[in-house]
Tab-separated table of C-alpha atoms in Angstrom:
chain	number	residue	atom	x	y	z
A	1	MET	CA	-41.437	-18.202	-12.492
A	2	SER	CA	-38.484	-15.945	-12.571
A	3	LEU	CA	-35.712	-15.522	-10.398
A	4	ASN	CA	-34.415	-12.148	-9.326
A	5	VAL	CA	-31.083	-12.065	-7.125
A	6	GLY	CA	-30.652	-8.277	-7.435
A	7	LEU	CA	-27.656	-8.241	-9.466
A	8	SER	CA	-29.085	-5.999	-12.275
A	9	LEU	CA	-27.483	-2.597	-13.147
A	10	PRO	CA	-28.951	0.419	-11.414
A	11	GLY	CA	-32.127	1.479	-13.518
A	12	ASP	CA	-33.028	-2.092	-14.572
A	13	GLU	CA	-34.936	-2.968	-11.766
A	14	THR	CA	-38.382	-4.630	-12.366
A	15	ALA	CA	-41.074	-5.755	-10.496
A	16	ARG	CA	-42.343	-8.800	-11.755
A	17	GLN	CA	-45.648	-10.455	-10.498
A	18	GLY	CA	-44.931	-13.727	-8.993
A	19	ALA	CA	-41.292	-13.570	-8.926
A	20	TRP	CA	-39.340	-15.348	-6.419
A	21	ALA	CA	-36.973	-12.709	-4.937
A	22	VAL	CA	-33.564	-13.982	-3.568
A	23	THR	CA	-32.061	-11.549	-1.042
A	24	PRO	CA	-28.896	-10.344	-0.713
A	25	LEU	CA	-28.617	-12.564	2.444
A	26	HIS	CA	-29.583	-15.586	0.541
A	27	ALA	CA	-26.769	-14.913	-1.991
A	28	VAL	CA	-24.277	-14.304	0.801
A	29	VAL	CA	-25.082	-17.537	2.460
A	30	ALA	CA	-24.587	-19.202	-0.987
A	31	VAL	CA	-21.188	-17.707	-1.343
A	32	PHE	CA	-20.294	-18.922	1.981
A	33	MET	CA	-21.484	-22.401	1.195
A	34	VAL	CA	-19.271	-22.422	-1.952
A	35	ALA	CA	-16.220	-21.030	-0.022
A	36	ILE	CA	-16.809	-23.815	2.780
A	37	MET	CA	-16.620	-26.406	0.088
A	38	LEU	CA	-13.615	-25.184	-1.232
A	39	ARG	CA	-11.941	-25.836	1.987
A	40	GLY	CA	-12.457	-29.332	1.583
A	41	PHE	CA	-10.295	-29.161	-1.854
A	42	LEU	CA	-7.834	-26.801	-1.304
A	43	PRO	CA	-4.540	-27.731	0.977
A	44	PHE	CA	-4.523	-25.887	4.409
A	45	ASN	CA	-2.031	-23.082	4.204
A	46	VAL	CA	1.566	-23.488	5.242
A	47	ASP	CA	1.827	-20.526	7.473
A	48	VAL	CA	-1.346	-21.104	9.372
A	49	SER	CA	-0.478	-24.703	9.645
A	50	TRP	CA	2.706	-23.578	11.582
A	51	TRP	CA	1.063	-20.979	13.925
A	52	LEU	CA	-1.393	-23.593	14.902
A	53	THR	CA	1.846	-25.717	16.003
A	54	ILE	CA	3.103	-22.777	17.471
A	55	CYS	CA	-0.108	-22.308	19.557
A	56	GLU	CA	0.056	-25.914	20.584
A	57	ARG	CA	3.614	-25.425	21.954
A	58	MET	CA	2.837	-22.268	23.869
A	59	LEU	CA	-0.133	-24.160	25.595
A	60	ASP	CA	2.342	-26.717	26.413
A	61	GLY	CA	4.680	-24.356	28.194
A	62	GLN	CA	7.130	-23.397	25.457
A	63	ARG	CA	8.042	-19.654	25.130
A	64	LEU	CA	7.552	-17.887	21.866
A	65	TYR	CA	10.880	-16.314	20.634
A	66	VAL	CA	12.802	-18.417	23.205
A	67	ASP	CA	11.835	-21.944	22.590
A	68	ILE	CA	10.065	-21.236	19.082
A	69	LEU	CA	11.904	-19.037	16.610
A	70	GLU	CA	9.567	-16.838	14.736
A	71	THR	CA	9.913	-13.501	13.231
A	72	ASN	CA	6.299	-12.117	13.375
A	73	PRO	CA	4.959	-10.038	16.250
A	74	PRO	CA	3.022	-12.143	18.692
A	75	MET	CA	-0.370	-10.753	17.482
A	76	ALA	CA	-0.094	-13.145	14.641
A	77	GLY	CA	-0.196	-16.082	16.965
A	78	SER	CA	-2.776	-14.757	19.127
A	79	VAL	CA	-5.657	-15.046	16.572
A	80	TYR	CA	-5.072	-18.663	16.018
A	81	MET	CA	-4.911	-19.602	19.771
A	82	LEU	CA	-8.609	-19.433	20.006
A	83	GLY	CA	-8.906	-22.102	17.454
A	84	VAL	CA	-6.392	-24.564	19.158
A	85	VAL	CA	-8.087	-24.201	22.538
A	86	VAL	CA	-11.529	-24.798	21.367
A	87	ALA	CA	-10.142	-27.848	19.315
A	88	ARG	CA	-8.651	-29.344	22.239
A	89	ALA	CA	-11.833	-28.521	24.300
A	90	ILE	CA	-14.216	-30.564	21.632
A	91	HIS	CA	-11.667	-32.949	20.609
A	92	MET	CA	-11.523	-31.930	16.930
A	93	ARG	CA	-8.821	-30.973	14.472
A	94	PRO	CA	-7.471	-27.184	14.964
A	95	GLU	CA	-7.444	-26.873	11.249
A	96	VAL	CA	-11.187	-27.421	11.140
A	97	VAL	CA	-11.925	-25.354	14.033
A	98	THR	CA	-9.688	-22.461	12.861
A	99	ASN	CA	-11.464	-22.441	9.239
A	100	GLY	CA	-14.845	-22.230	11.040
A	101	LEU	CA	-13.829	-19.583	13.322
A	102	ILE	CA	-12.636	-17.498	10.343
A	103	PHE	CA	-15.762	-18.086	8.539
A	104	LEU	CA	-17.519	-16.616	11.707
A	105	LEU	CA	-15.207	-13.696	11.807
A	106	ILE	CA	-15.919	-12.742	8.312
A	107	ALA	CA	-19.685	-12.976	8.781
A	108	ALA	CA	-19.211	-10.754	11.788
A	109	SER	CA	-17.118	-8.334	9.788
A	110	LEU	CA	-19.637	-8.104	7.217
A	111	ALA	CA	-22.570	-7.552	9.520
A	112	LEU	CA	-20.457	-5.007	11.725
A	113	THR	CA	-19.837	-3.068	8.476
A	114	TRP	CA	-23.489	-3.370	7.473
A	115	ARG	CA	-24.590	-2.158	11.108
A	116	ALA	CA	-22.396	0.835	10.588
A	117	LEU	CA	-23.993	2.052	7.148
A	118	ARG	CA	-27.394	0.741	7.687
A	119	PHE	CA	-28.781	4.442	8.664
A	120	SER	CA	-26.459	6.144	6.267
A	121	SER	CA	-27.280	7.205	2.615
A	122	LEU	CA	-25.280	4.303	1.491
A	123	ARG	CA	-27.755	1.801	2.981
A	124	GLU	CA	-29.385	0.464	-0.418
A	125	ARG	CA	-26.198	0.161	-2.134
A	126	ALA	CA	-24.135	-1.431	0.708
A	127	GLY	CA	-26.791	-4.038	1.386
A	128	GLY	CA	-27.289	-5.247	-2.154
A	129	VAL	CA	-25.006	-6.886	-4.526
A	130	VAL	CA	-21.919	-5.042	-2.959
A	131	ALA	CA	-22.383	-7.203	0.108
A	132	VAL	CA	-22.424	-10.531	-2.009
A	133	TRP	CA	-19.296	-9.295	-3.729
A	134	ALA	CA	-17.634	-8.403	-0.586
A	135	ALA	CA	-18.340	-11.884	0.820
A	136	ALA	CA	-16.903	-13.449	-2.452
A	137	LEU	CA	-13.634	-11.306	-2.091
A	138	LEU	CA	-13.315	-12.405	1.518
A	139	THR	CA	-13.930	-16.183	1.678
A	140	ILE	CA	-13.460	-17.269	-1.933
A	141	LEU	CA	-10.544	-14.950	-3.413
A	142	PRO	CA	-7.927	-15.862	-0.487
A	143	MET	CA	-7.978	-19.685	-1.941
A	144	TYR	CA	-4.675	-21.207	-0.526
A	145	ASP	CA	-3.906	-17.981	1.523
A	146	PHE	CA	-7.250	-18.319	3.370
A	147	GLY	CA	-6.392	-17.552	7.068
A	148	GLN	CA	-3.307	-15.747	6.348
A	149	ARG	CA	-2.469	-12.767	8.264
A	150	GLU	CA	-3.062	-10.330	5.362
A	151	HIS	CA	-6.434	-12.089	4.842
A	152	LEU	CA	-7.477	-11.552	8.428
A	153	ALA	CA	-6.223	-7.911	8.462
A	154	LEU	CA	-8.797	-6.876	5.488
A	155	VAL	CA	-11.225	-8.842	7.203
A	156	ALA	CA	-10.656	-6.926	10.370
A	157	LEU	CA	-10.495	-3.437	8.757
A	158	LEU	CA	-13.831	-3.672	6.887
A	159	PRO	CA	-15.976	-2.058	9.754
A	160	ALA	CA	-13.509	0.556	10.252
A	161	LEU	CA	-13.553	1.247	6.441
A	162	ALA	CA	-17.227	1.843	6.672
A	163	VAL	CA	-16.563	4.542	9.504
A	164	TYR	CA	-13.983	6.203	7.421
A	165	ILE	CA	-16.452	6.178	4.388
A	166	LEU	CA	-19.036	7.875	6.392
A	167	ARG	CA	-16.573	10.469	7.745
A	168	ALA	CA	-15.650	11.208	4.202
A	169	ASN	CA	-19.365	11.853	3.352
A	170	GLY	CA	-19.913	13.930	6.604
A	171	GLU	CA	-22.606	11.622	7.929
A	172	ARG	CA	-23.277	10.737	11.502
A	173	VAL	CA	-21.157	7.780	13.139
A	174	ALA	CA	-22.930	5.886	15.790
A	175	PRO	CA	-20.798	5.627	19.060
A	176	SER	CA	-20.795	1.895	18.857
A	177	ALA	CA	-19.460	2.052	15.257
A	178	ILE	CA	-16.831	4.346	16.569
A	179	LEU	CA	-15.632	1.941	19.346
A	180	ILE	CA	-15.829	-1.059	16.709
A	181	ALA	CA	-13.815	0.890	14.145
A	182	GLY	CA	-10.970	1.788	16.554
A	183	LEU	CA	-10.762	-1.653	17.748
A	184	CYS	CA	-10.741	-3.163	14.271
A	185	ALA	CA	-8.124	-0.628	12.774
A	186	ALA	CA	-5.967	-1.391	15.776
A	187	THR	CA	-6.271	-5.148	15.011
A	188	THR	CA	-5.220	-4.645	11.372
A	189	MET	CA	-2.330	-2.675	12.208
A	190	ASN	CA	-1.077	-4.908	14.989
A	191	PHE	CA	-0.966	-7.888	12.816
A	192	LYS	CA	2.012	-6.037	11.027
A	193	PRO	CA	3.383	-2.451	11.161
A	194	TYR	CA	3.248	-2.168	7.478
A	195	PHE	CA	-0.538	-2.110	7.487
A	196	VAL	CA	-0.642	1.429	8.848
A	197	PHE	CA	-0.337	2.560	5.523
A	198	ALA	CA	-3.883	1.121	4.611
A	199	VAL	CA	-5.302	2.585	7.927
A	200	GLY	CA	-3.342	5.925	7.436
A	201	PHE	CA	-4.362	6.602	3.733
A	202	CYS	CA	-8.119	5.810	4.481
A	203	ILE	CA	-8.104	8.388	7.122
A	204	LEU	CA	-6.224	11.011	5.202
A	205	THR	CA	-8.543	10.520	2.125
A	206	ALA	CA	-11.471	10.801	4.462
A	207	ALA	CA	-10.366	14.168	6.128
A	208	ALA	CA	-9.506	15.470	2.318
A	209	GLN	CA	-12.658	14.422	0.916
A	210	ALA	CA	-14.694	15.828	3.704
A	211	ARG	CA	-12.548	18.948	3.778
A	212	ASP	CA	-12.324	18.719	7.560
A	213	TRP	CA	-8.929	18.316	9.151
A	214	ARG	CA	-10.751	17.212	12.400
A	215	VAL	CA	-11.426	13.701	10.959
A	216	LEU	CA	-7.797	13.198	11.462
A	217	PHE	CA	-8.508	13.347	15.171
A	218	ALA	CA	-11.798	11.540	15.359
A	219	PRO	CA	-12.380	9.268	18.293
A	220	GLU	CA	-11.958	5.998	16.497
A	221	ASN	CA	-8.459	6.945	15.650
A	222	TRP	CA	-7.540	7.914	19.217
A	223	ILE	CA	-8.857	4.476	20.142
A	224	ALA	CA	-6.884	2.733	17.412
A	225	ALA	CA	-3.642	4.619	18.403
A	226	THR	CA	-4.128	3.907	21.998
A	227	LEU	CA	-4.630	0.081	21.374
A	228	VAL	CA	-1.518	0.010	18.868
A	229	VAL	CA	0.681	1.488	21.883
A	230	ILE	CA	-0.725	-0.636	24.513
A	231	HIS	CA	-0.048	-3.855	22.012
A	232	ALA	CA	3.578	-2.493	21.805
A	233	LEU	CA	4.068	-2.099	25.455
A	234	CYS	CA	2.701	-5.548	26.046
A	235	ILE	CA	5.474	-6.809	23.682
A	236	VAL	CA	7.972	-5.030	25.735
A	237	ALA	CA	6.526	-6.355	29.099
A	238	PHE	CA	5.626	-9.890	27.875
A	239	TYR	CA	8.029	-10.943	25.001
A	240	PRO	CA	11.178	-8.722	25.381
A	241	GLU	CA	12.923	-11.305	23.406
A	242	TYR	CA	11.100	-10.166	20.208
A	243	LEU	CA	13.174	-6.845	20.771
A	244	THR	CA	16.460	-8.431	22.003
A	245	LEU	CA	16.666	-11.459	19.755
A	246	ILE	CA	14.272	-11.395	17.023
A	247	TYR	CA	14.481	-7.774	15.807
A	248	PRO	CA	18.288	-7.841	15.363
A	249	LEU	CA	17.757	-11.220	13.425
A	250	VAL	CA	15.150	-9.567	11.203
A	251	ARG	CA	17.079	-6.459	10.593
A	252	ASP	CA	20.634	-8.095	9.962
A	253	VAL	CA	19.398	-11.359	8.045
A	254	TYR	CA	15.640	-11.384	7.182
A	255	LEU	CA	15.772	-8.305	5.390
A	256	LEU	CA	18.230	-9.656	2.989
A	257	ALA	CA	15.872	-11.695	1.444
A	258	ASN	CA	14.010	-8.636	0.082
A	259	LEU	CA	13.680	-8.592	-3.671
A	260	PRO	CA	14.531	-5.335	-5.652
A	261	LEU	CA	11.249	-3.242	-6.622
A	262	LEU	CA	11.949	-3.935	-10.141
A	263	SER	CA	11.455	-7.612	-9.631
A	264	ILE	CA	8.198	-7.078	-7.828
A	265	LEU	CA	6.432	-4.403	-10.121
A	266	PRO	CA	5.979	-7.050	-13.126
A	267	THR	CA	4.382	-9.772	-11.033
A	268	SER	CA	0.821	-11.004	-11.695
A	269	ALA	CA	-0.340	-9.638	-8.532
A	270	THR	CA	0.635	-6.154	-9.292
A	271	THR	CA	-0.946	-6.409	-12.594
A	272	LEU	CA	-4.333	-7.688	-11.188
A	273	TRP	CA	-4.182	-4.733	-8.919
A	274	LEU	CA	-3.565	-2.165	-11.391
A	275	LEU	CA	-6.473	-3.593	-13.451
A	276	ALA	CA	-8.969	-3.279	-10.601
A	277	ILE	CA	-7.633	0.181	-9.935
A	278	THR	CA	-7.924	1.340	-13.675
A	279	VAL	CA	-11.520	-0.032	-13.892
A	280	THR	CA	-12.576	1.974	-10.871
A	281	LEU	CA	-10.746	5.119	-12.108
A	282	ALA	CA	-12.463	4.624	-15.595
A	283	LEU	CA	-15.760	4.416	-14.140
A	284	GLN	CA	-15.083	7.390	-11.813
A	285	SER	CA	-13.892	9.492	-14.681
A	286	ARG	CA	-17.470	9.362	-16.308
A	287	ARG	CA	-19.048	10.882	-13.286
A	288	GLN	CA	-20.023	14.293	-12.587
A	289	LYS	CA	-19.240	13.821	-8.649
A	290	VAL	CA	-16.599	11.799	-6.930
A	291	ASP	CA	-17.768	8.817	-5.344
A	292	THR	CA	-16.382	8.879	-1.780
A	293	VAL	CA	-16.551	5.236	-1.157
A	294	ALA	CA	-14.724	4.244	-4.049
A	295	LEU	CA	-12.289	6.724	-3.289
A	296	VAL	CA	-11.695	5.769	0.328
A	297	MET	CA	-11.513	2.058	-0.807
A	298	MET	CA	-8.777	2.955	-3.348
A	299	ALA	CA	-6.919	4.500	-0.975
A	300	GLY	CA	-6.975	1.461	1.477
A	301	SER	CA	-5.916	-0.589	-1.366
A	302	LEU	CA	-3.167	1.902	-2.384
A	303	GLY	CA	-1.881	1.562	1.252
A	304	PHE	CA	-1.916	-2.313	1.054
A	305	ALA	CA	-0.043	-1.984	-2.036
A	306	VAL	CA	2.776	0.128	-0.357
A	307	SER	CA	2.749	-2.710	2.251
A	308	PHE	CA	3.212	-5.208	-0.286
A	309	PHE	CA	6.262	-3.154	-2.080
A	310	VAL	CA	7.649	-2.282	1.332
A	311	GLN	CA	7.689	-5.894	2.474
A	312	ALA	CA	9.545	-6.790	-0.796
A	313	LYS	CA	9.243	-10.441	-0.850
A	314	GLY	CA	6.570	-10.677	-3.789
A	315	TRP	CA	4.686	-13.500	-2.003
A	316	GLY	CA	1.150	-13.852	-3.325
A	317	TYR	CA	-0.677	-13.541	0.363
A	318	HIS	CA	1.238	-10.279	0.668
A	319	ALA	CA	-0.705	-8.981	-2.221
A	320	TYR	CA	-4.097	-10.392	-1.315
A	321	PRO	CA	-5.407	-7.360	0.543
A	322	MET	CA	-4.447	-4.740	-2.192
A	323	VAL	CA	-6.204	-6.845	-4.940
A	324	ALA	CA	-9.128	-7.653	-2.982
A	325	LEU	CA	-9.997	-4.129	-1.945
A	326	GLY	CA	-9.063	-2.789	-5.446
A	327	LEU	CA	-11.762	-5.291	-6.641
A	328	LEU	CA	-14.037	-4.194	-3.888
A	329	ALA	CA	-13.682	-0.582	-5.213
A	330	ALA	CA	-14.286	-1.504	-8.802
A	331	GLY	CA	-17.417	-3.566	-7.832
A	332	TRP	CA	-18.690	-0.743	-5.975
A	333	ALA	CA	-18.088	1.665	-8.911
A	334	VAL	CA	-20.128	-0.603	-11.230
A	335	VAL	CA	-23.027	-1.077	-8.747
A	336	ALA	CA	-22.988	2.782	-8.067
A	337	GLY	CA	-23.774	3.492	-11.742
A	338	GLY	CA	-24.251	7.138	-12.602
A	339	ASP	CA	-25.947	10.291	-11.562
A	340	GLY	CA	-27.416	11.336	-14.800
A	341	GLN	CA	-23.915	11.825	-16.275
A	342	ALA	CA	-22.350	8.557	-15.592
A	343	GLY	CA	-20.848	6.198	-18.176
A	344	SER	CA	-22.779	4.311	-20.747
A	345	ARG	CA	-24.159	0.794	-19.962
A	346	ARG	CA	-21.727	-0.659	-22.181
A	347	LEU	CA	-18.687	0.753	-20.358
A	348	ARG	CA	-20.352	-0.883	-17.285
A	349	VAL	CA	-20.907	-4.128	-18.772
A	350	GLY	CA	-17.356	-4.073	-20.000
A	351	ALA	CA	-16.160	-3.293	-16.628
A	352	MET	CA	-17.918	-6.303	-15.222
A	353	LEU	CA	-16.606	-8.658	-17.525
A	354	LEU	CA	-12.905	-7.095	-16.652
A	355	ILE	CA	-13.557	-7.509	-13.019
A	356	ALA	CA	-14.844	-11.105	-13.343
A	357	LEU	CA	-11.796	-12.147	-15.244
A	358	VAL	CA	-9.467	-10.367	-12.666
A	359	PHE	CA	-11.143	-12.244	-9.907
A	360	ALA	CA	-10.698	-15.427	-11.487
A	361	ASN	CA	-7.169	-14.878	-12.488
A	362	GLY	CA	-6.698	-13.692	-8.790
A	363	CYS	CA	-8.207	-16.838	-7.538
A	364	LEU	CA	-5.871	-18.859	-9.818
A	365	ARG	CA	-2.968	-16.691	-8.295
A	366	PHE	CA	-3.895	-17.238	-4.736
A	367	ALA	CA	-4.451	-20.897	-5.291
A	368	THR	CA	-0.769	-21.383	-6.061
A	369	SER	CA	0.746	-24.050	-3.685
A	370	ILE	CA	3.625	-26.703	-3.396
A	371	ASP	CA	2.232	-30.176	-3.550
A	372	THR	CA	3.952	-32.343	-1.253
A	373	ARG	CA	1.783	-35.337	-1.098
A	374	VAL	CA	4.420	-37.427	-2.746
A	375	VAL	CA	6.698	-36.797	0.411
A	376	ARG	CA	3.862	-37.405	2.887
A	377	GLU	CA	3.131	-40.601	1.067
A	378	GLU	CA	6.642	-41.989	1.320
A	379	ILE	CA	6.592	-41.037	5.288
A	380	THR	CA	3.303	-42.449	6.020
A	381	PRO	CA	4.337	-46.148	5.815
A	382	LEU	CA	7.357	-45.519	8.287
A	383	GLY	CA	5.144	-45.567	11.475
A	384	PRO	CA	2.224	-43.394	13.122
A	385	ARG	CA	2.603	-40.156	14.530
A	386	PRO	CA	6.274	-39.751	13.458
A	387	LYS	CA	8.707	-37.342	15.001
A	388	ILE	CA	9.958	-35.482	11.874
A	389	LEU	CA	13.053	-33.248	11.632
A	390	MET	CA	13.874	-31.422	8.238
A	391	LEU	CA	17.063	-29.970	6.894
A	392	SER	CA	15.534	-27.315	4.512
A	393	ALA	CA	14.896	-23.650	4.038
A	394	ALA	CA	11.689	-24.509	2.369
A	395	ASN	CA	8.810	-24.074	4.834
A	396	ASP	CA	6.349	-25.676	2.701
A	397	ILE	CA	7.703	-29.377	2.394
A	398	GLY	CA	7.234	-30.120	6.357
A	399	HIS	CA	4.042	-28.078	6.715
A	400	PRO	CA	1.044	-28.841	6.681
A	401	ALA	CA	2.445	-32.424	6.211
A	402	VAL	CA	3.540	-33.185	9.629
A	403	ARG	CA	0.015	-32.219	11.048
A	404	GLU	CA	-1.827	-34.330	8.297
A	405	LEU	CA	0.325	-37.286	9.438
A	406	GLY	CA	-0.528	-36.664	13.158
A	407	GLY	CA	3.294	-36.249	13.889
A	408	THR	CA	5.378	-33.850	15.740
A	409	TRP	CA	7.675	-31.092	14.480
A	410	VAL	CA	10.996	-31.561	16.262
A	411	SER	CA	12.758	-28.260	15.113
A	412	ARG	CA	12.177	-24.800	16.925
A	413	GLN	CA	11.586	-23.127	13.752
A	414	GLN	CA	9.432	-23.362	10.712
A	415	ALA	CA	12.481	-23.787	8.481
A	416	LEU	CA	16.380	-23.378	8.730
A	417	TRP	CA	16.302	-20.114	6.800
A	418	ILE	CA	18.856	-18.201	8.270
A	419	ARG	CA	21.919	-20.114	6.789
A	420	GLU	CA	20.223	-20.093	3.444
A	421	VAL	CA	19.413	-16.469	3.367
A	422	VAL	CA	23.236	-15.654	4.326
A	423	ARG	CA	24.477	-18.055	1.685
A	424	ARG	CA	22.398	-16.972	-1.007
A	425	ALA	CA	23.068	-13.208	-0.331
A	426	LEU	CA	26.975	-13.851	-0.384
A	427	ARG	CA	26.439	-15.829	-3.882
A	428	ASP	CA	24.255	-13.247	-5.375
A	429	GLY	CA	26.625	-10.317	-4.335
A	430	THR	CA	24.171	-8.629	-1.805
A	431	ILE	CA	26.669	-8.944	0.918
A	432	ASP	CA	30.361	-9.264	1.018
A	433	GLN	CA	32.531	-11.726	2.729
A	434	PRO	CA	33.325	-9.562	5.829
A	435	THR	CA	29.417	-9.019	6.267
A	436	ALA	CA	28.931	-12.834	5.863
A	437	ASP	CA	31.500	-13.361	8.650
A	438	ARG	CA	29.687	-10.933	10.827
A	439	LEU	CA	26.541	-12.828	10.245
A	440	ALA	CA	27.996	-16.169	11.017
A	441	GLY	CA	27.079	-15.794	14.775
A	442	TYR	CA	23.285	-16.028	13.698
A	443	VAL	CA	24.142	-18.839	11.502
A	444	ALA	CA	25.996	-20.695	14.453
A	445	ARG	CA	23.115	-19.968	16.734
A	446	GLU	CA	20.683	-21.693	14.233
A	447	ARG	CA	22.869	-24.766	13.918
A	448	ALA	CA	23.342	-24.801	17.762
A	449	GLY	CA	19.500	-24.901	18.039
A	450	LEU	CA	19.086	-27.660	15.402
A	451	ILE	CA	21.500	-29.869	17.239
A	452	GLU	CA	19.776	-29.151	20.468
A	453	ASP	CA	16.335	-29.979	19.039
A	454	PHE	CA	17.651	-33.022	17.358
A	455	ARG	CA	19.336	-34.484	20.905
A	456	LYS	CA	16.425	-33.357	22.941
A	457	GLN	CA	13.979	-35.051	20.948
A	458	PRO	CA	15.446	-37.809	18.447
A	459	PRO	CA	13.444	-37.745	15.138
A	460	ASP	CA	11.925	-40.934	13.793
A	461	VAL	CA	12.271	-39.360	10.253
A	462	VAL	CA	14.668	-36.737	8.577
A	463	VAL	CA	14.005	-34.901	5.377
A	464	ILE	CA	16.939	-33.544	3.815
A	465	ASP	CA	16.406	-31.042	0.916
A	466	ASN	CA	18.872	-31.290	-1.817
A	467	GLN	CA	16.426	-30.112	-4.318
A	468	ASN	CA	17.165	-26.199	-4.061
A	469	SER	CA	20.367	-26.049	-1.839
A	470	ASP	CA	23.121	-28.326	-0.324
A	471	TRP	CA	21.703	-29.520	3.019
A	472	GLY	CA	23.027	-33.057	2.532
A	473	SER	CA	26.637	-32.043	2.121
A	474	TRP	CA	26.284	-29.317	4.638
A	475	ALA	CA	25.203	-32.011	7.180
A	476	ALA	CA	27.970	-34.471	6.171
A	477	ALA	CA	30.639	-31.947	6.541
A	478	ASP	CA	29.487	-31.150	10.098
A	479	PRO	CA	31.117	-33.499	12.600
A	480	GLU	CA	27.948	-33.367	14.940
A	481	LEU	CA	25.276	-33.599	12.509
A	482	SER	CA	26.905	-36.448	10.610
A	483	GLN	CA	27.347	-38.386	13.864
A	484	LEU	CA	23.661	-37.937	14.734
A	485	LEU	CA	22.594	-38.955	11.254
A	486	LYS	CA	24.537	-42.284	11.397
A	487	SER	CA	21.489	-43.757	13.134
A	488	TYR	CA	19.464	-43.061	9.931
A	489	THR	CA	18.985	-44.916	6.774
A	490	LEU	CA	17.954	-43.713	3.338
A	491	VAL	CA	14.296	-44.597	2.411
A	492	LYS	CA	13.623	-42.673	-0.655
A	493	ASN	CA	14.900	-39.705	-2.801
A	494	ILE	CA	12.407	-37.777	-4.310
A	495	MET	CA	14.016	-35.339	-6.900
A	496	GLY	CA	16.604	-34.430	-4.443
A	497	ILE	CA	14.376	-34.678	-1.320
A	498	GLU	CA	15.918	-37.521	0.781
A	499	ILE	CA	13.712	-39.307	3.510
A	500	LEU	CA	15.602	-40.987	6.162
A	501	ARG	CA	14.349	-43.302	8.827
A	502	ARG	CA	15.834	-44.275	12.127
A	503	VAL	CA	17.408	-47.673	11.966
A	504	ASP	CA	16.539	-48.278	15.765
A	505	GLN	CA	12.740	-48.710	15.334
A	506	THR	CA	12.066	-48.052	19.037
A	507	ARG	CA	10.319	-44.810	19.410
A	508	SER	CA	11.631	-42.170	21.823
């Protein structure tokens, strides 16, 4: 008995008697199962962990941007709130519920994308191996970055991408698909303003390919624009501190951490993206007619690439959507085959091998994380559910360790990054001393918040990061902080990371 999973190249289909046919749906389910098992081996993402903490605090009455310091728009937290609410209702860990909801979201995105394309000329190709490939890119490729905002933004965009492709082909779009596309595109852009490049490039490419300027003003675009405006107005109405407190902080301090473009271009993420796009272009160059699907996908990938370079941090999760969408375009180009004048079988086999290598390297790239198990293991014997305060600019030492310990994060922010960004900018010559003096107000506000949090909820454990900075000497030189730390004794020094416990064992 033979097994045919539908993964053969176009033109190689055979009808074998007695063959057991595995449908694309079976293959998609298998991909989901592999991805779910991966969640049991990979650490939970640091930023998603922090956002779960934010959501828990908001449900307990704390105010975002007032009691909690965060630089991202509120949309970033809204998507994780459901996981926390459901977890509390059914008494499960928010991490488990959140991962489950994300898998459901991916399944819904794939289903809605298929629904938009099911009556189009793309039905057969979209419902075959491409669907399996898309599932792998959305569930497996993110690896450690699973659940990050960039990951969710791409998941949300997929149904809208299907509609843009139909527009480019001049095909009919169902009213329900229009409504869903508008909602999905708006969701993507509301995560971060940078994602307007991805959506905008797709729309422009669709209009250019269709040779119809009216595509620019299609109903789904009006719906998306309206929802983005409503979201902005809601921020003004319900989160005015984001504009009065956070925006100036981002403008004056956070952007100082941006890397030069020449530092980001040589990164492995950029290389993977360029390889995916090169494969797609090579396959397209052998076609007699431009494939609009690959073209629109590449446009979206380029938009996410612009977002990656404009954000100028070089972080892996910022690059995920551009790489994933580039690989989706490459996969489509391989499966689409040719129209009689397409490239040779050898070219397509070579392209498949290269795509597989890019995917494997992407998995390794996006699996990168900091192993803080040693720190967590040293804190565990100090008592159950510890209250932890950390003096560090590194956000991945305390998270998700504090949640895995069942503890409480004392600080109002994920890490003390303001002082560190200003210090490094002055050291590297990015800013001069007068500018540093002007930014001292932000540093003083961060310090005041730290001391207020310390006094309000005295921690059981204090972690001081001297590995990459001078937090120990900074705290010792500060009269108030040094006085507060007199009640603590050193337990362990792990390569510069000091773990202190409170001498008084009585928990507050």
